[in-house]
mmCIF file of C-alpha atoms in Angstrom:
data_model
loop_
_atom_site.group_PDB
_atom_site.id
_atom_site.type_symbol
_atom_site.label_atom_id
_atom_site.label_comp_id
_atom_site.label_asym_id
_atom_site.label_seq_id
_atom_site.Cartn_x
_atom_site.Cartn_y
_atom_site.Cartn_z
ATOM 1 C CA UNK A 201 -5.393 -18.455 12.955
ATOM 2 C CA UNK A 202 -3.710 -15.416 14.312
ATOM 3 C CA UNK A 203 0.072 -14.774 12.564
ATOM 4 C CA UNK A 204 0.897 -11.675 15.068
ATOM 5 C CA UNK A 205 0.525 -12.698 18.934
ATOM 6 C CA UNK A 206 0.860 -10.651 21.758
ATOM 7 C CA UNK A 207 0.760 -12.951 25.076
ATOM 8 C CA UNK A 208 0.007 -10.344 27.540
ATOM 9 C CA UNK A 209 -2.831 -8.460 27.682
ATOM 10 C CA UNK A 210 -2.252 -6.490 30.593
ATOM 11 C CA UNK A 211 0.900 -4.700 31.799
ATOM 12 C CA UNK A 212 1.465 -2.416 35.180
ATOM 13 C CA UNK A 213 4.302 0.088 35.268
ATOM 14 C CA UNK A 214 6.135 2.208 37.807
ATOM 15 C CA UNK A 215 6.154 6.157 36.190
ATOM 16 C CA UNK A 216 9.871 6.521 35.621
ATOM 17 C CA UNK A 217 10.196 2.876 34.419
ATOM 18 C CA UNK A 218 11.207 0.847 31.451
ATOM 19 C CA UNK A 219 7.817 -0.664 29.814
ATOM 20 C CA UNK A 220 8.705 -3.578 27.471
ATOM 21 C CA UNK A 221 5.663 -5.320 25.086
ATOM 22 C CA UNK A 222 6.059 -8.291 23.441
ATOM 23 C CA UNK A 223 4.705 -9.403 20.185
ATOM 24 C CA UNK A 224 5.338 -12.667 18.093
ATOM 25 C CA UNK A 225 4.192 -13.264 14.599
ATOM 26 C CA UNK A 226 4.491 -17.039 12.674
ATOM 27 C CA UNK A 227 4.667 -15.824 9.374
ATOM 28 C CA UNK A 228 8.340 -15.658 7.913
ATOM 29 C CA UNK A 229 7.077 -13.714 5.216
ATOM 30 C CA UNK A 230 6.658 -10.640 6.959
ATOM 31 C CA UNK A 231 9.289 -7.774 7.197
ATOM 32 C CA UNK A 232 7.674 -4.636 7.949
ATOM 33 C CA UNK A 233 6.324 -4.234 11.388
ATOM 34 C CA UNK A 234 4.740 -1.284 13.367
ATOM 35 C CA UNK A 235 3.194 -0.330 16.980
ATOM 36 C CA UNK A 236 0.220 1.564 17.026
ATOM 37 C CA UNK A 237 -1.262 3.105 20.529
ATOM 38 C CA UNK A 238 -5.204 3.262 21.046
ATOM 39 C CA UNK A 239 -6.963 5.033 23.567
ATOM 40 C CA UNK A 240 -10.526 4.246 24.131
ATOM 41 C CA UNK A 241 -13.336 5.700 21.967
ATOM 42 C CA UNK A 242 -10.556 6.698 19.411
ATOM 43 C CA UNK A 243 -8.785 4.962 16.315
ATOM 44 C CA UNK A 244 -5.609 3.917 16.497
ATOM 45 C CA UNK A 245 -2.893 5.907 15.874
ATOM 46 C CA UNK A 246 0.876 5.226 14.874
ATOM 47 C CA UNK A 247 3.713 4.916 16.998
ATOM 48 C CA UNK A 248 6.787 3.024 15.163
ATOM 49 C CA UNK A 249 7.746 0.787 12.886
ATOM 50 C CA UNK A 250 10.781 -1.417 11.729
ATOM 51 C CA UNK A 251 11.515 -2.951 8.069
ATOM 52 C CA UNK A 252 13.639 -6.427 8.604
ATOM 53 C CA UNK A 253 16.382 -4.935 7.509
ATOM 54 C CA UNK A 254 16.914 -3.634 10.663
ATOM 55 C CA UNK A 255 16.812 -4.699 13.914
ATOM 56 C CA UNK A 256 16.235 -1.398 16.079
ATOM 57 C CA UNK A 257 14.630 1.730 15.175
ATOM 58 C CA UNK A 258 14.468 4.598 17.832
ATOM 59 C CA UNK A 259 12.243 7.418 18.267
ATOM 60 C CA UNK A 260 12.317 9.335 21.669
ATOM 61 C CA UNK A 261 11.417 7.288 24.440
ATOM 62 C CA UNK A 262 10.325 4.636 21.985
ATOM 63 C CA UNK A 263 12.218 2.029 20.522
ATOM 64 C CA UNK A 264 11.391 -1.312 18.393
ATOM 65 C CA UNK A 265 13.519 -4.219 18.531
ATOM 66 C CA UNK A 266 12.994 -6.667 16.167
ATOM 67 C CA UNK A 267 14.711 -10.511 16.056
ATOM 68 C CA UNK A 268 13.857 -12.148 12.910
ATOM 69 C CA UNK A 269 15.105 -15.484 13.700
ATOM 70 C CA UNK A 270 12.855 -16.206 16.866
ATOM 71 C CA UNK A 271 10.362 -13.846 15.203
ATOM 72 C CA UNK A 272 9.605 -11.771 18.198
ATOM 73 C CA UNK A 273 9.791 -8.116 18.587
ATOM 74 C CA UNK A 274 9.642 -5.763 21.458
ATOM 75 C CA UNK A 275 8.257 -2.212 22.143
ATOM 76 C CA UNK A 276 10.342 -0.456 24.780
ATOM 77 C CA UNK A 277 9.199 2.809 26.700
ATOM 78 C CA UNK A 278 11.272 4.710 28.536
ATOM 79 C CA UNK A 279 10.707 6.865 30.804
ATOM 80 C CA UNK A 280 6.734 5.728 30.801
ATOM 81 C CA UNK A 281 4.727 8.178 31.519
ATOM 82 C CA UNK A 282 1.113 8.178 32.929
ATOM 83 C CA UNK A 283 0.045 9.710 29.600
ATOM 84 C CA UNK A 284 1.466 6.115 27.837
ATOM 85 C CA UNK A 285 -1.452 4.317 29.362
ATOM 86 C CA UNK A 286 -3.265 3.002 26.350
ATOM 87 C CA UNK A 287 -3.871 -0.194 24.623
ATOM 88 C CA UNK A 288 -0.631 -0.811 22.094
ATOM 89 C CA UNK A 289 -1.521 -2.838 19.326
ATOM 90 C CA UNK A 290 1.922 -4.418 16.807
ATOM 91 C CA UNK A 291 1.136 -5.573 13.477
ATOM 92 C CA UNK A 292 2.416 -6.665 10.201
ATOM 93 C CA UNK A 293 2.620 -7.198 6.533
ATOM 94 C CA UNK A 294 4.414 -8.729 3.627
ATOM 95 C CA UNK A 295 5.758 -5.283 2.077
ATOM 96 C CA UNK A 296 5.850 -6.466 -1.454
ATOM 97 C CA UNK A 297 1.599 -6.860 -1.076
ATOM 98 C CA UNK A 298 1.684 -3.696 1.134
ATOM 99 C CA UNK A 299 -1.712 -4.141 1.829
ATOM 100 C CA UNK A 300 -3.109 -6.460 4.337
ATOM 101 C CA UNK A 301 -1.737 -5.753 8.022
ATOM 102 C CA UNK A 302 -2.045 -8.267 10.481
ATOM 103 C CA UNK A 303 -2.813 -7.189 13.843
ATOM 104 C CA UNK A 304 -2.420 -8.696 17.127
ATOM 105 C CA UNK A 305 -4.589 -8.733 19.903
ATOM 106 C CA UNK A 306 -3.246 -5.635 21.923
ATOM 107 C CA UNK A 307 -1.815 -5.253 25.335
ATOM 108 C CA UNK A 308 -3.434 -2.806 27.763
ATOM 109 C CA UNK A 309 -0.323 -0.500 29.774
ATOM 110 C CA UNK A 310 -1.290 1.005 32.861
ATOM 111 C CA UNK A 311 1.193 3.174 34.055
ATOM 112 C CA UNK A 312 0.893 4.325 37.940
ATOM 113 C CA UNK A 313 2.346 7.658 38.965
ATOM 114 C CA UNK B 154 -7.130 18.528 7.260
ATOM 115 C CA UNK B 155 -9.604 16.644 8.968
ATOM 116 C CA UNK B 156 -7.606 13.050 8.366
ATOM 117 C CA UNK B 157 -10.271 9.894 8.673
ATOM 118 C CA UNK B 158 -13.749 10.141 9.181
ATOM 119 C CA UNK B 159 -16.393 8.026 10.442
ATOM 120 C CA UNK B 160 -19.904 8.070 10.640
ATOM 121 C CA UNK B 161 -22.826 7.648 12.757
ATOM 122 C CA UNK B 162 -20.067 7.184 15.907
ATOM 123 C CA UNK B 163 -22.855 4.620 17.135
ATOM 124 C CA UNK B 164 -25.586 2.394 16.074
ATOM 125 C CA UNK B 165 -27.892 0.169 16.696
ATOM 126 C CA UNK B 166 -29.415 -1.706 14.121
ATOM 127 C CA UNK B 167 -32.120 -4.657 14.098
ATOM 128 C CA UNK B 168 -31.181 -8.587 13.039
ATOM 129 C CA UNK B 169 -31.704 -8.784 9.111
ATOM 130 C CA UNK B 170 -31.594 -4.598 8.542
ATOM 131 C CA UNK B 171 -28.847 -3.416 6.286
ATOM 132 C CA UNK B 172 -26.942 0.228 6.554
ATOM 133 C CA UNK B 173 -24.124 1.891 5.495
ATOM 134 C CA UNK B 174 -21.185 2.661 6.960
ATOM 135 C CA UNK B 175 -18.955 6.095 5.797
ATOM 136 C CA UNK B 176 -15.692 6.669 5.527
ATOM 137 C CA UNK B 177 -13.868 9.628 4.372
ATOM 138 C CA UNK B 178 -10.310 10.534 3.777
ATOM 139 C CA UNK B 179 -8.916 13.966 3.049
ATOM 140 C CA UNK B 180 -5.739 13.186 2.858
ATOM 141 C CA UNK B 181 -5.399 12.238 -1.215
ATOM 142 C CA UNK B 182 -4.068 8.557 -0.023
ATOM 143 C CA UNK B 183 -4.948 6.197 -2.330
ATOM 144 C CA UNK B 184 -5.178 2.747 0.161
ATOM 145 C CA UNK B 185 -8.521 2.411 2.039
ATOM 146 C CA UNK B 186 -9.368 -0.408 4.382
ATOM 147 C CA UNK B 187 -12.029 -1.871 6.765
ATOM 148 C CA UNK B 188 -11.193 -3.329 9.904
ATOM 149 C CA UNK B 189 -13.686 -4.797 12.877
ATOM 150 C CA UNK B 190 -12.477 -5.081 16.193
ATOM 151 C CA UNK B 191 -14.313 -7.528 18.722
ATOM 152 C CA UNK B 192 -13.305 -7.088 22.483
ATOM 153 C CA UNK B 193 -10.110 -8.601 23.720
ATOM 154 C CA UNK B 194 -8.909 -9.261 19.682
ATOM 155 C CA UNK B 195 -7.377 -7.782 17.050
ATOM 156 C CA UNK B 196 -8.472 -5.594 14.104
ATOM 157 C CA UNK B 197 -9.096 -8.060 11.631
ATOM 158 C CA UNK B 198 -9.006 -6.455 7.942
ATOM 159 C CA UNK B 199 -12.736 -6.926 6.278
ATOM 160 C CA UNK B 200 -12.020 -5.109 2.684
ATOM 161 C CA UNK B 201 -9.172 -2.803 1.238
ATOM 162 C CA UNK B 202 -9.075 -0.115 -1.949
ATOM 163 C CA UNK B 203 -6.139 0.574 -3.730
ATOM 164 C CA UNK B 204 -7.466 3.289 -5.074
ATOM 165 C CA UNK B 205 -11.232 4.512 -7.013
ATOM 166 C CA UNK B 206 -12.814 1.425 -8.446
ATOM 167 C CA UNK B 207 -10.851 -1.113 -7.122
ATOM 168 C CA UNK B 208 -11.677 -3.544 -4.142
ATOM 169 C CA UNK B 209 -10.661 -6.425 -2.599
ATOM 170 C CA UNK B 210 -11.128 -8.922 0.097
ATOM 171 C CA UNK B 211 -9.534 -9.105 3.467
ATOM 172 C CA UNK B 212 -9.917 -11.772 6.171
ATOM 173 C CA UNK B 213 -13.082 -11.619 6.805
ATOM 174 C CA UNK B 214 -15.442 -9.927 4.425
ATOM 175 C CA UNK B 215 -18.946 -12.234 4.186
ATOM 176 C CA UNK B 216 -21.436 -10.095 5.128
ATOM 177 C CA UNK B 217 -20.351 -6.964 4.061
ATOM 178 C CA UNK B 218 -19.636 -5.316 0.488
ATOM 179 C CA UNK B 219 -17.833 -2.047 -0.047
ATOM 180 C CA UNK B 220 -17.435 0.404 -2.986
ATOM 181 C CA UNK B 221 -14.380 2.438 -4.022
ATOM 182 C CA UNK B 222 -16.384 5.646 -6.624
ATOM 183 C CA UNK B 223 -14.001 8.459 -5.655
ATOM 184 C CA UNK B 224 -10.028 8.476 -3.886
ATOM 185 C CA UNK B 225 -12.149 10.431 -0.885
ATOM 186 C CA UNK B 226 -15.228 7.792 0.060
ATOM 187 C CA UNK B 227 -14.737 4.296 1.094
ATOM 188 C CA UNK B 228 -18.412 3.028 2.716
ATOM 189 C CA UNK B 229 -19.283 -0.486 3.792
ATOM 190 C CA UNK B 230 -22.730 -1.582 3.723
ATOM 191 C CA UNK B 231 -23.438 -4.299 5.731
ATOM 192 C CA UNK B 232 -26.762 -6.579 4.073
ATOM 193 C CA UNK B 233 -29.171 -8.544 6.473
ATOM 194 C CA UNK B 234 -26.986 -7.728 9.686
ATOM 195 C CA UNK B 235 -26.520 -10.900 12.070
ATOM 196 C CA UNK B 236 -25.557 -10.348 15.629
ATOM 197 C CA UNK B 237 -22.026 -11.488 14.964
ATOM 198 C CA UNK B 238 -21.682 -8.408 13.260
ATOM 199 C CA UNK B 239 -21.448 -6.604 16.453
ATOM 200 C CA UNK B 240 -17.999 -4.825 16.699
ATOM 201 C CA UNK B 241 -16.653 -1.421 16.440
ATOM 202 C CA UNK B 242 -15.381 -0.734 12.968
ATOM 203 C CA UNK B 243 -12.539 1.339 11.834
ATOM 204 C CA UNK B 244 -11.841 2.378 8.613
ATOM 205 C CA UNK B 245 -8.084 3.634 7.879
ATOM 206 C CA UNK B 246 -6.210 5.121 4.829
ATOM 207 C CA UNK B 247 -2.683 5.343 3.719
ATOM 208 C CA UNK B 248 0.203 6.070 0.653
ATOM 209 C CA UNK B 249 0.796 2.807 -1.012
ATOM 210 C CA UNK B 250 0.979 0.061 1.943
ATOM 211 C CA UNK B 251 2.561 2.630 4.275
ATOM 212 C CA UNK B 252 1.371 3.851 8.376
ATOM 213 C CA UNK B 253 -2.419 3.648 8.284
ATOM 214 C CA UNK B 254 -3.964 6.207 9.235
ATOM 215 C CA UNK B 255 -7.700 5.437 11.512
ATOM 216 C CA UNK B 256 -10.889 7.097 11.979
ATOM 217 C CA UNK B 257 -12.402 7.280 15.080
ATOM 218 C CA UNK B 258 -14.101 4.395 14.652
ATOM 219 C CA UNK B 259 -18.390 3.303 14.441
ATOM 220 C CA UNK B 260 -19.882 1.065 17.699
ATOM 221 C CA UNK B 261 -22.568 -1.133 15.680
ATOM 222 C CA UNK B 262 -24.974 -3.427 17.850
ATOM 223 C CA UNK B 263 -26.635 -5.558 16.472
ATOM 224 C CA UNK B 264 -29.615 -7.015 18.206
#
């Protein structure tokens, strides 16, 4: 029963270009939401995050947009860069419980100089 | 400040052995969790610590048990290991329910 989806695992950018990922999540219940990047052989690390009181939050060339009512959010990176290549993970909680995160499956970005 | 840490990096272990699996945080956080990862999913939480002496379950804990004795140390022993406890397993940290942070993760095989 997965609560946070992410419907494409694979993605192909141009360098220079606007790379968007997708994530969905069922549970209503959840307001705090963040993007993590993995590269292989490593842990994942942190990239972003959004509470539901907002519905953008902007940090460089990254930016999270989130829209509660179809419960969706996006990841946007731009410029990407070859370096973004890596498999970006979005996940959430509840954060009165603050502690289980629900993850999605990932989405693998390939971005071609 | 080394963050997370993880060991062995790799292991292989035989169908009914048990082991031990380290984690240790030097950041002073005082949330600890347990994720597995199997290819093409998601980490799916196994067991969390809100801080020394206190444990809980996640979404998938049966097999496995954990212990919470210091804010630093958050193992997982896994008891008469099945091959569907194959996976790589991360263990993370954090301030209360805030960015996790991960270790480097552990590549168990089971065979």
């Amino acid at each position: 029963d997965q609560q946070v989806k992410q419907n494409s695992p694979s993605l192909s950018v141009q360098e220079g270009r606007i790379s968007i990922l997708n994530c969905d999540y069922t549970n209503s219940m959840f307001d705090y939401f963040l993007w993590y990047k993995k590269y292989p052989a490593e842990g994942p690390t942190f990239l972003i995050s959004i509470s539901s009181i907002k519905d953008k939050n902007e940090d460089g060339r990254f930016t999270v947009f989130l829209n509660k009512s179809a419960k969706h959010l996006s990841l946007h990176i731009v410029p990407s860069q070859p370096g973004d290549s890596a498999v970006y993970f979005c996940a959430a909680s509840e954060s009165n419980t603050g502690n289980q995160f629900y993850f999605g499956t990932g989405t693998s970005l390939t971005v071609i100089p | 400040n080394a963050g997370v840490t993880q060991t062995p990096k790799f292991h292989i272990l035989k169908i009914g052995q048990s082991m031990t699996l380290q984690c240790t945080q030097d950041m002073n956080h005082n949330y600890m969790y347990w994720y597995r990862q199997d290819p093409g999913m998601g980490l799916k939480l196994i067991y969390y610590s809100v801080g020394a002496g206190i444990t809980d379950k996640g979404e998938v804990p049966n097999g496995y048990n954990v212990s919470r004795s210091t804010t630093e140390d958050f193992p997982l022993r896994l008891e008469l290991a099945a091959p569907s406890q194959t996976s790589v397993y991360f263990c993370a940290s954090s301030y209360v329910g805030e960015t996790q942070y991960f270790g480097p993760g552990t590549r168990l095989l089971v065979l």
